[in-house]
mmCIF file of C-alpha atoms in Angstrom:
data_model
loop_
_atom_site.group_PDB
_atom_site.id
_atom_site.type_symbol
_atom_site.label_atom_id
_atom_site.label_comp_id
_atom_site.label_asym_id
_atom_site.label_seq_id
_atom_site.Cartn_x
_atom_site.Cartn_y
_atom_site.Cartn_z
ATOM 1 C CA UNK A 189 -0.255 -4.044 34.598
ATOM 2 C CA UNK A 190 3.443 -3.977 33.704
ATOM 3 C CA UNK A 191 4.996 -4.465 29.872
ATOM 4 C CA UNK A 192 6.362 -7.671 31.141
ATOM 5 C CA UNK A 193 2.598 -9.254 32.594
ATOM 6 C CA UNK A 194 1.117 -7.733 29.353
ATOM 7 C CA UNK A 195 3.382 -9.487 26.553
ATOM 8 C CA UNK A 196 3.205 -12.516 28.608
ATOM 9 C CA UNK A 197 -0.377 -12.369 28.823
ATOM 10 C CA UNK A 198 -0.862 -11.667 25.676
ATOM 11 C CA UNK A 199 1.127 -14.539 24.733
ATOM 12 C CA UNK A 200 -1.034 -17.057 26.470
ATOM 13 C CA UNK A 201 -4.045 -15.879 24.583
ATOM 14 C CA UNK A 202 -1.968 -16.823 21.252
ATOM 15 C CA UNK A 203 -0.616 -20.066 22.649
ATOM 16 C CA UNK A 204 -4.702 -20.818 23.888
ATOM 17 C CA UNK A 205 -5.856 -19.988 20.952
ATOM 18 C CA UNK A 206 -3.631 -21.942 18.313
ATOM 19 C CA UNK A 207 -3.962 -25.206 20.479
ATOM 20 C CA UNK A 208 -7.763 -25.076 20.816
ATOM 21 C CA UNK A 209 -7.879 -23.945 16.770
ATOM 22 C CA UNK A 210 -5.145 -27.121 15.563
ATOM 23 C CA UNK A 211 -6.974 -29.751 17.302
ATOM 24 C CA UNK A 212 -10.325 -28.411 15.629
ATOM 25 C CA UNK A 213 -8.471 -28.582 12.805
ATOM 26 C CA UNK A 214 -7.580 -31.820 13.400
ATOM 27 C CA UNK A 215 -11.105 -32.909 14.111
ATOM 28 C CA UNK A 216 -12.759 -31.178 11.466
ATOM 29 C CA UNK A 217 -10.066 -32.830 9.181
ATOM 30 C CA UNK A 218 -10.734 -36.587 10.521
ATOM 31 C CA UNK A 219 -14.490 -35.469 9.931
ATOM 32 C CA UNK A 220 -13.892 -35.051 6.522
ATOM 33 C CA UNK A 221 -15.082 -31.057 6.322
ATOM 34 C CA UNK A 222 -13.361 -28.957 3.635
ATOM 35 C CA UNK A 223 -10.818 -26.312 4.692
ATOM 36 C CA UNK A 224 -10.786 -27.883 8.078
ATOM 37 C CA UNK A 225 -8.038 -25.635 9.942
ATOM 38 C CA UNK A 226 -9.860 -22.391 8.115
ATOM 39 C CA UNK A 227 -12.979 -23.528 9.593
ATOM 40 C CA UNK A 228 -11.885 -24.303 12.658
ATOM 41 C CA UNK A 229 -9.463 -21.153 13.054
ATOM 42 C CA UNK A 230 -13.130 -18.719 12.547
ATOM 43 C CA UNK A 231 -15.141 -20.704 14.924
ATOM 44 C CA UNK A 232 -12.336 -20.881 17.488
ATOM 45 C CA UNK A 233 -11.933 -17.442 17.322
ATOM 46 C CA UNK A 234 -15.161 -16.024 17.564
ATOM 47 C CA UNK A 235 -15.432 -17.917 20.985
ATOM 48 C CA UNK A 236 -12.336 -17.119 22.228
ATOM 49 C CA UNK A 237 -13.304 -12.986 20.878
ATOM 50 C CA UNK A 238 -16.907 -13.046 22.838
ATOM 51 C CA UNK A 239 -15.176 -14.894 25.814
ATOM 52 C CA UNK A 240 -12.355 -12.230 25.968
ATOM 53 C CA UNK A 241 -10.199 -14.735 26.053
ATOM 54 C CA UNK A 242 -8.541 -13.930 22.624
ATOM 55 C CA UNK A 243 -6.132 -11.287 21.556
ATOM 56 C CA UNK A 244 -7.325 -8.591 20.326
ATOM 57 C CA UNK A 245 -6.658 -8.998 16.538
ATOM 58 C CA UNK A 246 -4.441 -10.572 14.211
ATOM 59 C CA UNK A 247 -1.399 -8.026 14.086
ATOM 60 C CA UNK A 248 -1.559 -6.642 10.718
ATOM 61 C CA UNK A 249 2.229 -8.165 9.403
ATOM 62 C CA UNK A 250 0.641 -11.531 10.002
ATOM 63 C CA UNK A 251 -2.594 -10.941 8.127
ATOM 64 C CA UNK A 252 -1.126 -9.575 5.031
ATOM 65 C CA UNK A 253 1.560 -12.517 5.170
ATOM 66 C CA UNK A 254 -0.772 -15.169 5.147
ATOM 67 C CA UNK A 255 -3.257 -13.007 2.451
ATOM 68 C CA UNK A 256 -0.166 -13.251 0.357
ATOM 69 C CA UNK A 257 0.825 -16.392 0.726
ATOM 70 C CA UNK A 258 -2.674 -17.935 -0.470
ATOM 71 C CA UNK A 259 -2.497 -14.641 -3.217
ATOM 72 C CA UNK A 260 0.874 -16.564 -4.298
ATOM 73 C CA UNK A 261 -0.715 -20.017 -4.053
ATOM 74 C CA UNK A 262 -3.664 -19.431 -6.330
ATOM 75 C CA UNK A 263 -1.167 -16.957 -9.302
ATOM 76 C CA UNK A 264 0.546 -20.019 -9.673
ATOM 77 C CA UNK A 265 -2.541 -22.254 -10.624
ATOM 78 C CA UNK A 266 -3.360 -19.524 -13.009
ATOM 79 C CA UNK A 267 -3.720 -21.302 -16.623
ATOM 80 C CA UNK A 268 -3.364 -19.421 -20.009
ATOM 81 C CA UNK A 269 -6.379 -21.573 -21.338
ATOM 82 C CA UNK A 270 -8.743 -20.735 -18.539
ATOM 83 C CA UNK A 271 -8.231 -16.757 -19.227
ATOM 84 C CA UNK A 272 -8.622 -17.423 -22.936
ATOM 85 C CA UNK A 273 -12.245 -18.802 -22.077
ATOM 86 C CA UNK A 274 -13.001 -15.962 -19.129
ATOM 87 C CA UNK A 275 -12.531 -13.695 -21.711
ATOM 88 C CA UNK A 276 -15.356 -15.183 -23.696
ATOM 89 C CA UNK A 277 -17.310 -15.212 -20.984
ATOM 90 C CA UNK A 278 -16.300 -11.912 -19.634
ATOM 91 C CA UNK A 279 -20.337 -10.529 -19.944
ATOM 92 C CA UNK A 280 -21.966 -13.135 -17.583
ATOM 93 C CA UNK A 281 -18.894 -12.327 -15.332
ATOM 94 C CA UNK A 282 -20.181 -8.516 -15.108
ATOM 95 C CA UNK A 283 -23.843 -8.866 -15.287
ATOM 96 C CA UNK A 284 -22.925 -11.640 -12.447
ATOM 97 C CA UNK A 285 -21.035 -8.529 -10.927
ATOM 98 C CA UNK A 286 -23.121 -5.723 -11.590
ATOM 99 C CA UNK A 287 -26.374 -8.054 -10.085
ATOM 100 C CA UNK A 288 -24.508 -8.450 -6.845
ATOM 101 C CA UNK A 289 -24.502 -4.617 -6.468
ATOM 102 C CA UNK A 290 -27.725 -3.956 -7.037
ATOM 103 C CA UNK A 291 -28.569 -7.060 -4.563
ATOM 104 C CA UNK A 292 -26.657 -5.814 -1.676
ATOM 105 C CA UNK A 293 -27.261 -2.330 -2.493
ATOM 106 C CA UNK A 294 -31.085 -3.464 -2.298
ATOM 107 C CA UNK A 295 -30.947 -5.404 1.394
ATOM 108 C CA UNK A 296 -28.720 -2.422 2.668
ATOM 109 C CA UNK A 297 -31.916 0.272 1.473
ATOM 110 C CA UNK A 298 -33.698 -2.594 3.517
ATOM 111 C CA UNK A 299 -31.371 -2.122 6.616
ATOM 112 C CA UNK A 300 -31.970 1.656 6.294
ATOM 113 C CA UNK A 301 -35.370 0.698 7.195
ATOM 114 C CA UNK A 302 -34.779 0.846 10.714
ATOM 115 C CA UNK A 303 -34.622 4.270 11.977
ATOM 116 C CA UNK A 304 -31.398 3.745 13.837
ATOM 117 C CA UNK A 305 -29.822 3.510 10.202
ATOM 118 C CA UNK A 306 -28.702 5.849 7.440
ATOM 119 C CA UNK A 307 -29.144 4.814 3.947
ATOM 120 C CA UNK A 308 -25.171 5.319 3.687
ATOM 121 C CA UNK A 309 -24.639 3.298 6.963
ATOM 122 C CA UNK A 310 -27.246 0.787 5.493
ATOM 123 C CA UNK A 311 -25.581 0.643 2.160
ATOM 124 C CA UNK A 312 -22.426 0.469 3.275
ATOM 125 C CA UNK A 313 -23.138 -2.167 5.219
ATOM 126 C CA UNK A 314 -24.188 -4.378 2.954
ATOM 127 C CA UNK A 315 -22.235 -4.026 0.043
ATOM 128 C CA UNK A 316 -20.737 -7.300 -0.576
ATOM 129 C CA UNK A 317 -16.947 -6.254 -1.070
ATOM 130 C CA UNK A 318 -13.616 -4.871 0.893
ATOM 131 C CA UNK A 319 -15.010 -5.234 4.051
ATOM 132 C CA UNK A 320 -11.812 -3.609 5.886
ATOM 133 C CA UNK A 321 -11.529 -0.478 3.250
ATOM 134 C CA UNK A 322 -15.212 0.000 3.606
ATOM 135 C CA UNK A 323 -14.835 -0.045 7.475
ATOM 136 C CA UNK A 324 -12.220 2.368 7.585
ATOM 137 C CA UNK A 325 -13.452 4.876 5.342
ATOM 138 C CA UNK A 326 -17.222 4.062 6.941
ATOM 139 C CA UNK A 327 -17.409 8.089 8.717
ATOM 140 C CA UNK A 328 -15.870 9.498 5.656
ATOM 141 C CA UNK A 329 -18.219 8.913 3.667
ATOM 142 C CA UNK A 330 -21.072 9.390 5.966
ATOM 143 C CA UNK A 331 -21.585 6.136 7.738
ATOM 144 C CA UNK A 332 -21.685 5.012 11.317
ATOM 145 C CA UNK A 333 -18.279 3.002 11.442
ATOM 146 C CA UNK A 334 -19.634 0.461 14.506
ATOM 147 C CA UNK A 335 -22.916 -0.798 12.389
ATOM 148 C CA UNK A 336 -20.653 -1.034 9.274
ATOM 149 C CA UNK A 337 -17.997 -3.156 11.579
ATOM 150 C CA UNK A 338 -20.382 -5.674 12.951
ATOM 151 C CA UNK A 339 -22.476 -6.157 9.527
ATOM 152 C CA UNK A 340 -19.393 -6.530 7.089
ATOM 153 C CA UNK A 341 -17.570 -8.723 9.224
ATOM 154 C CA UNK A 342 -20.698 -10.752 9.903
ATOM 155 C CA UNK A 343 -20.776 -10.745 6.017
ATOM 156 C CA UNK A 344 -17.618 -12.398 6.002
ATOM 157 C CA UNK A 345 -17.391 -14.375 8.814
ATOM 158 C CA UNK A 346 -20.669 -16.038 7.231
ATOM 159 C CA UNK A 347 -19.657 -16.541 4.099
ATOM 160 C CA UNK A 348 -16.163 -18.402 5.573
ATOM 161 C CA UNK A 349 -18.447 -20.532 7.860
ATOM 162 C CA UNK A 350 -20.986 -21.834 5.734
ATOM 163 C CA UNK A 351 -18.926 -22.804 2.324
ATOM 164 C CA UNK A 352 -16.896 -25.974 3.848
ATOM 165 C CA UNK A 353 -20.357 -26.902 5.162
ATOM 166 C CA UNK A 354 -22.052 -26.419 1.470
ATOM 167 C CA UNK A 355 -19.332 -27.782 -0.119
ATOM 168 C CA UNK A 356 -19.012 -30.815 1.654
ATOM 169 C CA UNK A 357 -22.354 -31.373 2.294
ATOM 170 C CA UNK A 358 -24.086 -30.584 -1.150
ATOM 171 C CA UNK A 359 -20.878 -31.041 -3.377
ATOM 172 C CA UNK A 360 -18.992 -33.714 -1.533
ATOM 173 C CA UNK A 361 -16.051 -32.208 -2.718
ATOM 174 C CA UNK A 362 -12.679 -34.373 -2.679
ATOM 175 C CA UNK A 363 -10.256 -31.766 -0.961
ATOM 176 C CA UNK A 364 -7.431 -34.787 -0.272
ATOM 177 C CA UNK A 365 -7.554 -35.606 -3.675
ATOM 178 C CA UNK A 366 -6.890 -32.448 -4.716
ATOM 179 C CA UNK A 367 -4.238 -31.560 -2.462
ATOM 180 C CA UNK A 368 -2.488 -34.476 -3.118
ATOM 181 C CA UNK A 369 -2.532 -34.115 -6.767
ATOM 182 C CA UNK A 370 -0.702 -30.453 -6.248
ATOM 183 C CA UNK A 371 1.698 -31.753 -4.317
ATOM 184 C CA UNK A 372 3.483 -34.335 -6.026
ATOM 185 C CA UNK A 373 6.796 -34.281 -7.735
ATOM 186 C CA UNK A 374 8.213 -30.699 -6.886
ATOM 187 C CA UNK A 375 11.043 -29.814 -9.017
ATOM 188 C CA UNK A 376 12.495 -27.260 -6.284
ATOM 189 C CA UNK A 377 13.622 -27.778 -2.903
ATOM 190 C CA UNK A 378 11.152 -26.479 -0.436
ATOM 191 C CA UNK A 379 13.346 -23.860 1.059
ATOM 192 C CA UNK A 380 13.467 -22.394 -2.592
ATOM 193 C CA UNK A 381 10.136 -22.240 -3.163
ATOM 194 C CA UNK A 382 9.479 -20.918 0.753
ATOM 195 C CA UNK A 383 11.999 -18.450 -0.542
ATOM 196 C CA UNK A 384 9.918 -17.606 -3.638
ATOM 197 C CA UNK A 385 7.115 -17.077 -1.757
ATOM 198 C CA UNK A 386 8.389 -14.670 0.590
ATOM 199 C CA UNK A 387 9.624 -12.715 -2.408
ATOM 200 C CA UNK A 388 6.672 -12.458 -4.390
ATOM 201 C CA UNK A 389 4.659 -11.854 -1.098
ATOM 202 C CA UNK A 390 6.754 -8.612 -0.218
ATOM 203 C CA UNK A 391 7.068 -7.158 -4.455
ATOM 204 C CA UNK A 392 3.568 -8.111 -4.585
ATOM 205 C CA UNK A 393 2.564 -6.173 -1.674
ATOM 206 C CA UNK A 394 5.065 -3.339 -3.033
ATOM 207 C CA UNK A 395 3.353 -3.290 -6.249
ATOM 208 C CA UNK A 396 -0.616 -3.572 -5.124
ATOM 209 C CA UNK A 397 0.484 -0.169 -2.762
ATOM 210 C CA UNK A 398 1.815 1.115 -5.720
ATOM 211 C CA UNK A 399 -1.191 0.682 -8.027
ATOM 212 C CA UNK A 400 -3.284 1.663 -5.261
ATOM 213 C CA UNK A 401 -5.018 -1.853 -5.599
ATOM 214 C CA UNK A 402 -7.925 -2.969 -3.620
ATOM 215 C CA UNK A 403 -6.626 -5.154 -0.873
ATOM 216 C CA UNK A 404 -3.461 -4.574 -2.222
ATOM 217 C CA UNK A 405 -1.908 -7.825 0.638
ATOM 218 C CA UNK A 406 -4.306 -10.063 -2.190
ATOM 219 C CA UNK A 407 -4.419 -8.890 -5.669
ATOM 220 C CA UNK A 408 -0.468 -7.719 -5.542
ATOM 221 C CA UNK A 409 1.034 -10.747 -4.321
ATOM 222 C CA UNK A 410 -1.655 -12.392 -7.134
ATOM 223 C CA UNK A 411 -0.771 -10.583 -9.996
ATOM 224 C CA UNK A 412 3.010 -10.837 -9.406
ATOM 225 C CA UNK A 413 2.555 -15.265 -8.539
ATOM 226 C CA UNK A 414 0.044 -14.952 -12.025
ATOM 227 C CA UNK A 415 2.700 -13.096 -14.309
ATOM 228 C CA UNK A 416 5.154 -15.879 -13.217
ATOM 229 C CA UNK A 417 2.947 -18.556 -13.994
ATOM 230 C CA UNK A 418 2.366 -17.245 -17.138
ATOM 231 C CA UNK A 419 5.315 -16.069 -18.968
ATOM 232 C CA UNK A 420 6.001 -20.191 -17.189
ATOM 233 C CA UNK A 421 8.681 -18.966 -15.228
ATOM 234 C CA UNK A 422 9.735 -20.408 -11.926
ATOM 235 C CA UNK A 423 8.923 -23.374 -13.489
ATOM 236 C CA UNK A 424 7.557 -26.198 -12.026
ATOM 237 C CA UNK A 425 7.091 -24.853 -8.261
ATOM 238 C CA UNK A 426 5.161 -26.312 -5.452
ATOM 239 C CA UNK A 427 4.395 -24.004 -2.814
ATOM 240 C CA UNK A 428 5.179 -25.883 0.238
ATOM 241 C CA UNK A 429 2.216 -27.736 1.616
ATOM 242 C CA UNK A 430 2.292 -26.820 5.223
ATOM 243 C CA UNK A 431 2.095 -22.891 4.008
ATOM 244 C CA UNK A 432 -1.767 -23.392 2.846
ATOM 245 C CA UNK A 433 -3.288 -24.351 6.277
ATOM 246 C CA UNK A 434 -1.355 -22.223 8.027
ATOM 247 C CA UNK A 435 -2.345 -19.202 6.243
ATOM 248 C CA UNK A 436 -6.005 -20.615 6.472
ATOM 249 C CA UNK A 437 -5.452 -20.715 9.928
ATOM 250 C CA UNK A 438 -4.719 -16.740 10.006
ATOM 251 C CA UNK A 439 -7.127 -15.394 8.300
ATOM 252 C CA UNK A 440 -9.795 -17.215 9.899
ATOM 253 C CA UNK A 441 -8.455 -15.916 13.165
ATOM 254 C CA UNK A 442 -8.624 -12.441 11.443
ATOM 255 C CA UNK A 443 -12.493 -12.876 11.110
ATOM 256 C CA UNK A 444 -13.501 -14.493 13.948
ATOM 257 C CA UNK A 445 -11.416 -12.576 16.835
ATOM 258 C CA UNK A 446 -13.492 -9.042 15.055
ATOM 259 C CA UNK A 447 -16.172 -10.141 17.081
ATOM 260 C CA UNK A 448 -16.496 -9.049 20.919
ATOM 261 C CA UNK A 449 -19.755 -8.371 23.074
ATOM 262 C CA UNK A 450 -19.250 -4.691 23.128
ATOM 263 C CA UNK A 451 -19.190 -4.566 19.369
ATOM 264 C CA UNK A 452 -22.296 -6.825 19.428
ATOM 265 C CA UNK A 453 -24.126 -5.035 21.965
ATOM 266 C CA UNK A 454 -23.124 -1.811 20.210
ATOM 267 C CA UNK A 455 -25.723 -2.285 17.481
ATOM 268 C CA UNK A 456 -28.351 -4.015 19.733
ATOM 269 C CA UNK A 457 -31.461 -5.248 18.390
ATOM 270 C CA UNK A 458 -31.033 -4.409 14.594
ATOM 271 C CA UNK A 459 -28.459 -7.850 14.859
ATOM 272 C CA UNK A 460 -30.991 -10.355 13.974
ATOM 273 C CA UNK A 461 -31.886 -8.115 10.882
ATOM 274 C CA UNK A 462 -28.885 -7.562 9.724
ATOM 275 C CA UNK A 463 -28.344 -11.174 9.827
ATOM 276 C CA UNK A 464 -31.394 -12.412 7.816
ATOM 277 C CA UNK A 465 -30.161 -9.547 5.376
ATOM 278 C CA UNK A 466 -26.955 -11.408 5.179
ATOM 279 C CA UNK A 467 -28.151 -14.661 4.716
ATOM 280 C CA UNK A 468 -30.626 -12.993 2.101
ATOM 281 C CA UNK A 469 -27.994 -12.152 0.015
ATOM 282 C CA UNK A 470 -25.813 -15.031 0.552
ATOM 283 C CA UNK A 471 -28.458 -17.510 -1.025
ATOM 284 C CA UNK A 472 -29.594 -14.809 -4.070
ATOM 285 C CA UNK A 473 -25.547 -15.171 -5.016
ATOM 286 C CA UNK A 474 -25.891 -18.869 -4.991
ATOM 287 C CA UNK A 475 -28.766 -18.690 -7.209
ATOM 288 C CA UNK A 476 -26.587 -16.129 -9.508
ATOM 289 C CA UNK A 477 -23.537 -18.988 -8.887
ATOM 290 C CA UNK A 478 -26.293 -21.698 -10.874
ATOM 291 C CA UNK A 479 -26.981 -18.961 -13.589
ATOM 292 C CA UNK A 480 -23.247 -18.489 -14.311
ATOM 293 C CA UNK A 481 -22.741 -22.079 -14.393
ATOM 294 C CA UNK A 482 -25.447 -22.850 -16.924
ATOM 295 C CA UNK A 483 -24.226 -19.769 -18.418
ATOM 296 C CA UNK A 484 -20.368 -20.307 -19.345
ATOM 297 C CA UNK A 485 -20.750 -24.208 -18.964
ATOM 298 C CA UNK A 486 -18.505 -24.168 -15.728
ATOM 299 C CA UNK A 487 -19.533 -26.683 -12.808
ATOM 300 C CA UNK A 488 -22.216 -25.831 -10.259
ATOM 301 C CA UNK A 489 -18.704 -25.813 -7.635
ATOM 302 C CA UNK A 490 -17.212 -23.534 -9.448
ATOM 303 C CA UNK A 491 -19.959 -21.100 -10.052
ATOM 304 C CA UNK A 492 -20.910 -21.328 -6.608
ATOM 305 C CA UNK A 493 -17.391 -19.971 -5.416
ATOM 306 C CA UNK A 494 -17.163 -17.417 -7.895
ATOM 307 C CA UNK A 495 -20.267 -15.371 -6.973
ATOM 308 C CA UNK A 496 -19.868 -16.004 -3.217
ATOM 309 C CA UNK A 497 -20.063 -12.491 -1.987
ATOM 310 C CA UNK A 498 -17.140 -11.698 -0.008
ATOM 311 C CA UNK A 499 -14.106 -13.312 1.474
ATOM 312 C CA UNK A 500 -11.921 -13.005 -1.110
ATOM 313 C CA UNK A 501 -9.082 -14.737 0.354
ATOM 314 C CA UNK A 502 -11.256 -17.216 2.238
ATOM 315 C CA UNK A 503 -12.830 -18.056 -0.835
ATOM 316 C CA UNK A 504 -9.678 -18.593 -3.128
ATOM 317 C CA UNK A 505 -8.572 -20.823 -0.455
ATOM 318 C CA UNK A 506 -11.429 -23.162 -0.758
ATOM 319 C CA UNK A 507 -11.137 -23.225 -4.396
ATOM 320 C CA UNK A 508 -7.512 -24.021 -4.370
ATOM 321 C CA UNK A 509 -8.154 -26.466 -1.974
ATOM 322 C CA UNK A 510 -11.332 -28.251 -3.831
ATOM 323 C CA UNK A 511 -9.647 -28.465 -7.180
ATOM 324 C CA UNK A 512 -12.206 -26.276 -8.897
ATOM 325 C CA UNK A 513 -11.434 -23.905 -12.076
ATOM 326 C CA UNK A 514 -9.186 -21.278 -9.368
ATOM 327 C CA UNK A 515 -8.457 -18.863 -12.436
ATOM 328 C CA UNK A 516 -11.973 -18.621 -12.856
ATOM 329 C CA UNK A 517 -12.944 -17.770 -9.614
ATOM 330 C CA UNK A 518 -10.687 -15.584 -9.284
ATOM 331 C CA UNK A 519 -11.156 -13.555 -12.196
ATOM 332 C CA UNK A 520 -15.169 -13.859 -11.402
ATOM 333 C CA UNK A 521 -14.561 -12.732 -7.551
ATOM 334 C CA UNK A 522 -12.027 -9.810 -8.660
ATOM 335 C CA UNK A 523 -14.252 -8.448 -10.984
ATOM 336 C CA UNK A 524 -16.563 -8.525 -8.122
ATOM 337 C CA UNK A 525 -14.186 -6.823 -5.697
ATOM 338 C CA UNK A 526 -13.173 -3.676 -8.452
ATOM 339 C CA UNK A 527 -17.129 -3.100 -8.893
ATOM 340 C CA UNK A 528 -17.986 -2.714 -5.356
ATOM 341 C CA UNK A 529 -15.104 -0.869 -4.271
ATOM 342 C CA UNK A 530 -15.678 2.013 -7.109
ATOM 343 C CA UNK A 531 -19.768 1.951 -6.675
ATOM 344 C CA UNK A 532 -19.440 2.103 -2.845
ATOM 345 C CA UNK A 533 -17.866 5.517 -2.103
ATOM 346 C CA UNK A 534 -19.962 7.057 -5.003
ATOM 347 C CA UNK A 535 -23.722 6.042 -3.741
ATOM 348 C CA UNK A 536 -22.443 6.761 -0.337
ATOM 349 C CA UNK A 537 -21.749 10.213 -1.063
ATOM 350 C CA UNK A 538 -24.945 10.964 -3.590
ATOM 351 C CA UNK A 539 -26.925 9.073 -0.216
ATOM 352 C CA UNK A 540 -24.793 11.177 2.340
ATOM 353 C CA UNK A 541 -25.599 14.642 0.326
ATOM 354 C CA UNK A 542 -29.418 14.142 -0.483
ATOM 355 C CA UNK A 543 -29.987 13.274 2.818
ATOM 356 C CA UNK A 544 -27.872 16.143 3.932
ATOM 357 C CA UNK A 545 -30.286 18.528 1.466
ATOM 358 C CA UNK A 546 -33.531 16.766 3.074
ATOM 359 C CA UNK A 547 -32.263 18.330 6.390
ATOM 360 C CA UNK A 548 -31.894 21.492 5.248
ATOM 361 C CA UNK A 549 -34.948 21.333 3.385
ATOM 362 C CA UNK A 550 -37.210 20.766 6.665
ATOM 363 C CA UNK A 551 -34.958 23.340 8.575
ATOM 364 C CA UNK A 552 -35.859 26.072 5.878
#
């Protein structure tokens, strides 16, 4: 196939795929389901993946544009007051935290049931946090990279179907309320605050590489939008309401096209059990979602979103979008993020060289 037939294939697939995913979104919005164009941009996309119909991922400018455009979205929403009462309830936060380790450390010892699994691969797995860094480092630290592909991005592809359904089936959420109310009365111009954006998107991502931040796309563009907001400088700035959905529309893509047969087929029967694990875990961090909400005398919404285990952006994006306490669940889901990331590579390696002295062991 020549260059030419390639790009232009290649563009088809895009143009397919965005029509089919906006008039989902359009559906799903008439319908009344929360995050409609994220929603529909995941299901879309996991068709159009198994189908091979889709491209072959979302290329990696676009994802960390549209991570940091939601990143700069929620900074902005960040509220002095709501930090001053995190920080009083900073010890359910971590026991919240430090629970959803030892949860999805627990169901991936479960996965290393199977003989086909490593306790690293089945750990790894599981853990409920930075599915992509976790992926990449997966044969590193002793794991088997395709089982840890198909499980976390199950993990997350899960967790970004099934909140708009809780939400707007058990919550009834108002999402157009709460867009609407965010939207009114911009002081700027929206090419200034497009322009803003853009900015704090690339010194965010700039700083987070810096730092050597966890998903540095998110929590650099976040921390750059949240010093703004704080020290109450740009003022009173909208971001522009088409950039939301569009960025929704992204990252759901990015989840749903990880999906293809051969990566399906490539763990084989242990897919059902990994996703009853999944699901396992998903409804224990609901339960810890009520505990943190009778705890710190949040709503059941917002407790709900903060302890949902994984998605970060996916699950800011709901919460901007629902008019819940976003500083909250942020600060909840980083804490989160920072506690599985550092835990990870450490039990990986104490699994990877035990089992590594067990072999040697029965060799002697």
């Amino acid at each position: 196939m020549t260059r030419a037939r390639t790009v232009a294939v290649s563009a088809a697939r895009w143009v397919a795929l965005t029509a089919v995913s906006v008039a989902g979104w359009v559906a799903l919005d008439a319908a009344g389901l929360t995050a409609p164009s994220l929603f529909a941009a995941l299901v879309v996309a996991v068709i159009f993946a198994l189908t091979g119909l889709g491209p072959a991922r979302v290329p990696r400018l676009g994802s960390m544009a549209a991570q940091g455009a939601l990143a700069v979205t929620i900074g902005l929403m960040i509220d002095p007051d709501t930090l001053r009462s995190l920080g009083d309830n900073a010890i359910p936060a971590v026991l919240v935290g430090v629970a959803t380790l030892v949860v999805s450390a627990g169901a991936g010892a479960l996965l290393a049931l199977n003989r086909e699994v490593t306790a690293a691969t089945g750990m790894l797995s599981l853990i409920a946090g930075g599915a992509t860094g976790l992926v990449a480092a997966a044969r590193e630290l002793g794991g088997d990279e395709r089982v840890v592909a198909v499980v976390q991005y199950l993990r997350v592809a899960l967790v970004v179907v099934t909140m708009p359904l809780v939400i707007t089936f058990a919550f009834h959420a108002d999402t157009h309320a709460a867009a609407a109310s965010d939207t009114a009365g911009p002081t700027y111009p929206w090419w200034v605050a497009l322009g803003f954006v853009v900015a704090a998107v690339v010194v965010g991502i700039v700083v987070g590489r810096l730092l050597r931040l966890p998903a540095p796309a998110t929590l650099g563009p976040l921390l750059v939008s949240g010093a703004c907001a704080l020290s109450g400088r740009p003022g009173d700035l909208d971001v522009p309401a088409e950039v939301l959905p569009v960025a929704f529309l992204i990252i759901g893509w990015q989840a749903g096209l990880a999906f293809t047969l051969q990566s399906l087929r490539s763990i084989g029967r242990l897919f059902p059990y990994a996703v009853a694990l999944v699901v396992g875990v998903d409804v224990v961090c609901a339960l810890f979602g009520w505990l943190l909400a009778e705890l710190t005398g949040t709503s059941m919404l917002t407790g709900y979103l903060a302890t949902t285990p994984g998605g970060l952006a996916a699950v800011l994006a709901v919460s901007a979008s629902t008019g819940s306490d976003v500083t909250f669940v942020a600060c909840v889901q980083l804490i989160r993020l920072v506690l599985m990331l550092i835990a990870a590579p450490v039990i990986a390696t104490l699994l990877t060289g035990r089992a590594s002295r067990r072999q040697e062991s029965v060799g002697v």
